[in-house]
Amino acid sequence: MDNAAIFVATAAVLSVWIAIFVYLWRIDTTARMLQRELRREREQAETALPKAEVSRVRSTDEADEPVERRS
Amino acid sequence: MVQRLAQAAKIGIGLWMAGVAIATFLVVPQYEGLGDAGRIVIVHVPTAWVSVVAFTISAIFSGLYLWRRRERDDHIAVAAAEAGLLFTLLATITGMIFSQVAWGIFWNWDPRQTSIFVLLLIYAALFALRAAIDDIDRRRQLSAVYSLFAFVTMPFLFFIAPRIADSTLHPNCAFIQGSNCDGIVLEVGKVGLIGDQKVQLLGLERKGNLLVAEVKVSTPGLQREAILYPSLDLVDGGMADRPEFPGSRFQLGLEEYNEATGAVRLNMEAPGTNLLENRRTLYVFLAANLGFTALLFWMLQVRSLVLDLQWAIAQRGRVTYG
């Protein structure tokens, strides 16, 4: 291969590699942004929803007693 | 801080691989008998190596999935199998290009080519299996089990099958210690096989200090045949004339002569056999291995993250208990 041809081949391979690198970088960045967004959304959903935990189930013979609630 | 280091590492991979690409063309020298085609080894061998690493990671995480039942393990196993398949394809394509230059044919069902083709089929079937099962848990379990079985075949197909085959044209002697590279010992009139070439020793003639062999070579299944005259210098014991096989850059060498039995040792001299003895080639080769391995881990991280996100989005809105 003469000098010009080898430089052309180098430039072609470098172009392909740069395209692959940019493609990977963009997917990586977009995926991370999406991951952060999903995390934030989940955290907001967790704080916005009212929480209740049932600690005792009322039996039929204590029907008049109030149920203990924690939130 | 960790995020910044990760970003710097990714930029590092980009620069490192760009350096490898430049060095492949501007630092690695040409090789006798191969010319510029010898440079393909800088891509061919590292991609094959990286696919072995990827399939190993896939098997490890498949095992972990069966043990812990975490989706993340399944996602890494799938991402690794995909990367492994991609790099195996790259190794096959670069190998075919080298094969065209060195053997004069892109594909000739050489044991090395056949074994890698079978490996490609085995891992392609993994994705066919995943696509065929709708139930997500069942899909994950079955593909993890399949991946473990596929991994068992990998070392055999990658390393053992081509090494035990006597008739391979793959330049094993260049890279794989213990390969059968001894050639064949023939007496006059006898027939043998070197690589995929049928060889028949028709006669021996002494011309001064040289012993000249008349050898008929042909490729089984092809019409092509030729008479070649390799010779041996009886004074210094070295090979003299090494004619090329028809349509190929491999040479036929006459390595030894046993006066007592009248037998000679014929061997196929592969171009590029001592490729890595050159320091510049060796360093670029090692740098390429390192770069491709780092690239694999980056690809794995990105792909498994995308699979995690797909799973998280699919799960969004579903009520979970516990």
mmCIF file of C-alpha atoms in Angstrom, chain B residues 44 98 103 110-113 115 158-181 250 268 270-274 276:
data_model
loop_
_atom_site.group_PDB
_atom_site.id
_atom_site.type_symbol
_atom_site.label_atom_id
_atom_site.label_comp_id
_atom_site.label_asym_id
_atom_site.label_seq_id
_atom_site.Cartn_x
_atom_site.Cartn_y
_atom_site.Cartn_z
ATOM 1 C CA HIS B 44 -8.925 -10.283 14.563
ATOM 2 C CA PHE B 98 -7.426 -12.723 6.051
ATOM 3 C CA TRP B 103 -5.624 -18.905 1.347
ATOM 4 C CA ASP B 110 -11.589 -25.121 7.659
ATOM 5 C CA PRO B 111 -11.945 -26.635 11.195
ATOM 6 C CA ARG B 112 -11.413 -23.158 12.695
ATOM 7 C CA GLN B 113 -14.095 -21.633 10.473
ATOM 8 C CA SER B 115 -16.126 -24.417 14.825
ATOM 9 C CA PHE B 158 -12.769 -21.995 20.360
ATOM 10 C CA PHE B 159 -9.640 -23.773 21.554
ATOM 11 C CA ILE B 160 -9.780 -27.569 21.411
ATOM 12 C CA ALA B 161 -11.479 -28.487 18.101
ATOM 13 C CA PRO B 162 -9.222 -26.358 15.863
ATOM 14 C CA ARG B 163 -6.144 -27.467 17.782
ATOM 15 C CA ILE B 164 -6.751 -31.203 17.477
ATOM 16 C CA ALA B 165 -7.544 -30.912 13.772
ATOM 17 C CA ASP B 166 -4.534 -31.794 11.626
ATOM 18 C CA SER B 167 -5.959 -30.236 8.516
ATOM 19 C CA THR B 168 -6.392 -26.623 9.634
ATOM 20 C CA LEU B 169 -4.962 -23.757 7.605
ATOM 21 C CA HIS B 170 -5.372 -21.340 10.515
ATOM 22 C CA PRO B 171 -1.887 -20.114 11.505
ATOM 23 C CA ASN B 172 -2.082 -21.774 14.920
ATOM 24 C CA CYS B 173 1.692 -22.009 15.242
ATOM 25 C CA ALA B 174 1.853 -18.222 15.397
ATOM 26 C CA PHE B 175 -0.303 -17.897 18.483
ATOM 27 C CA ILE B 176 -1.241 -21.222 20.002
ATOM 28 C CA GLN B 177 1.433 -23.270 21.726
ATOM 29 C CA GLY B 178 1.033 -27.008 21.368
ATOM 30 C CA SER B 179 -0.577 -26.872 17.945
ATOM 31 C CA ASN B 180 0.355 -29.585 15.504
ATOM 32 C CA CYS B 181 2.813 -27.755 13.270
ATOM 33 C CA PHE B 250 1.284 -20.451 2.025
ATOM 34 C CA MET B 268 3.356 -25.685 5.179
ATOM 35 C CA ALA B 270 2.337 -19.914 6.986
ATOM 36 C CA PRO B 271 3.021 -16.261 6.251
ATOM 37 C CA GLY B 272 2.959 -14.135 9.377
ATOM 38 C CA THR B 273 3.882 -17.062 11.655
ATOM 39 C CA ASN B 274 6.389 -14.922 13.528
ATOM 40 C CA LEU B 276 4.406 -11.061 17.073
#
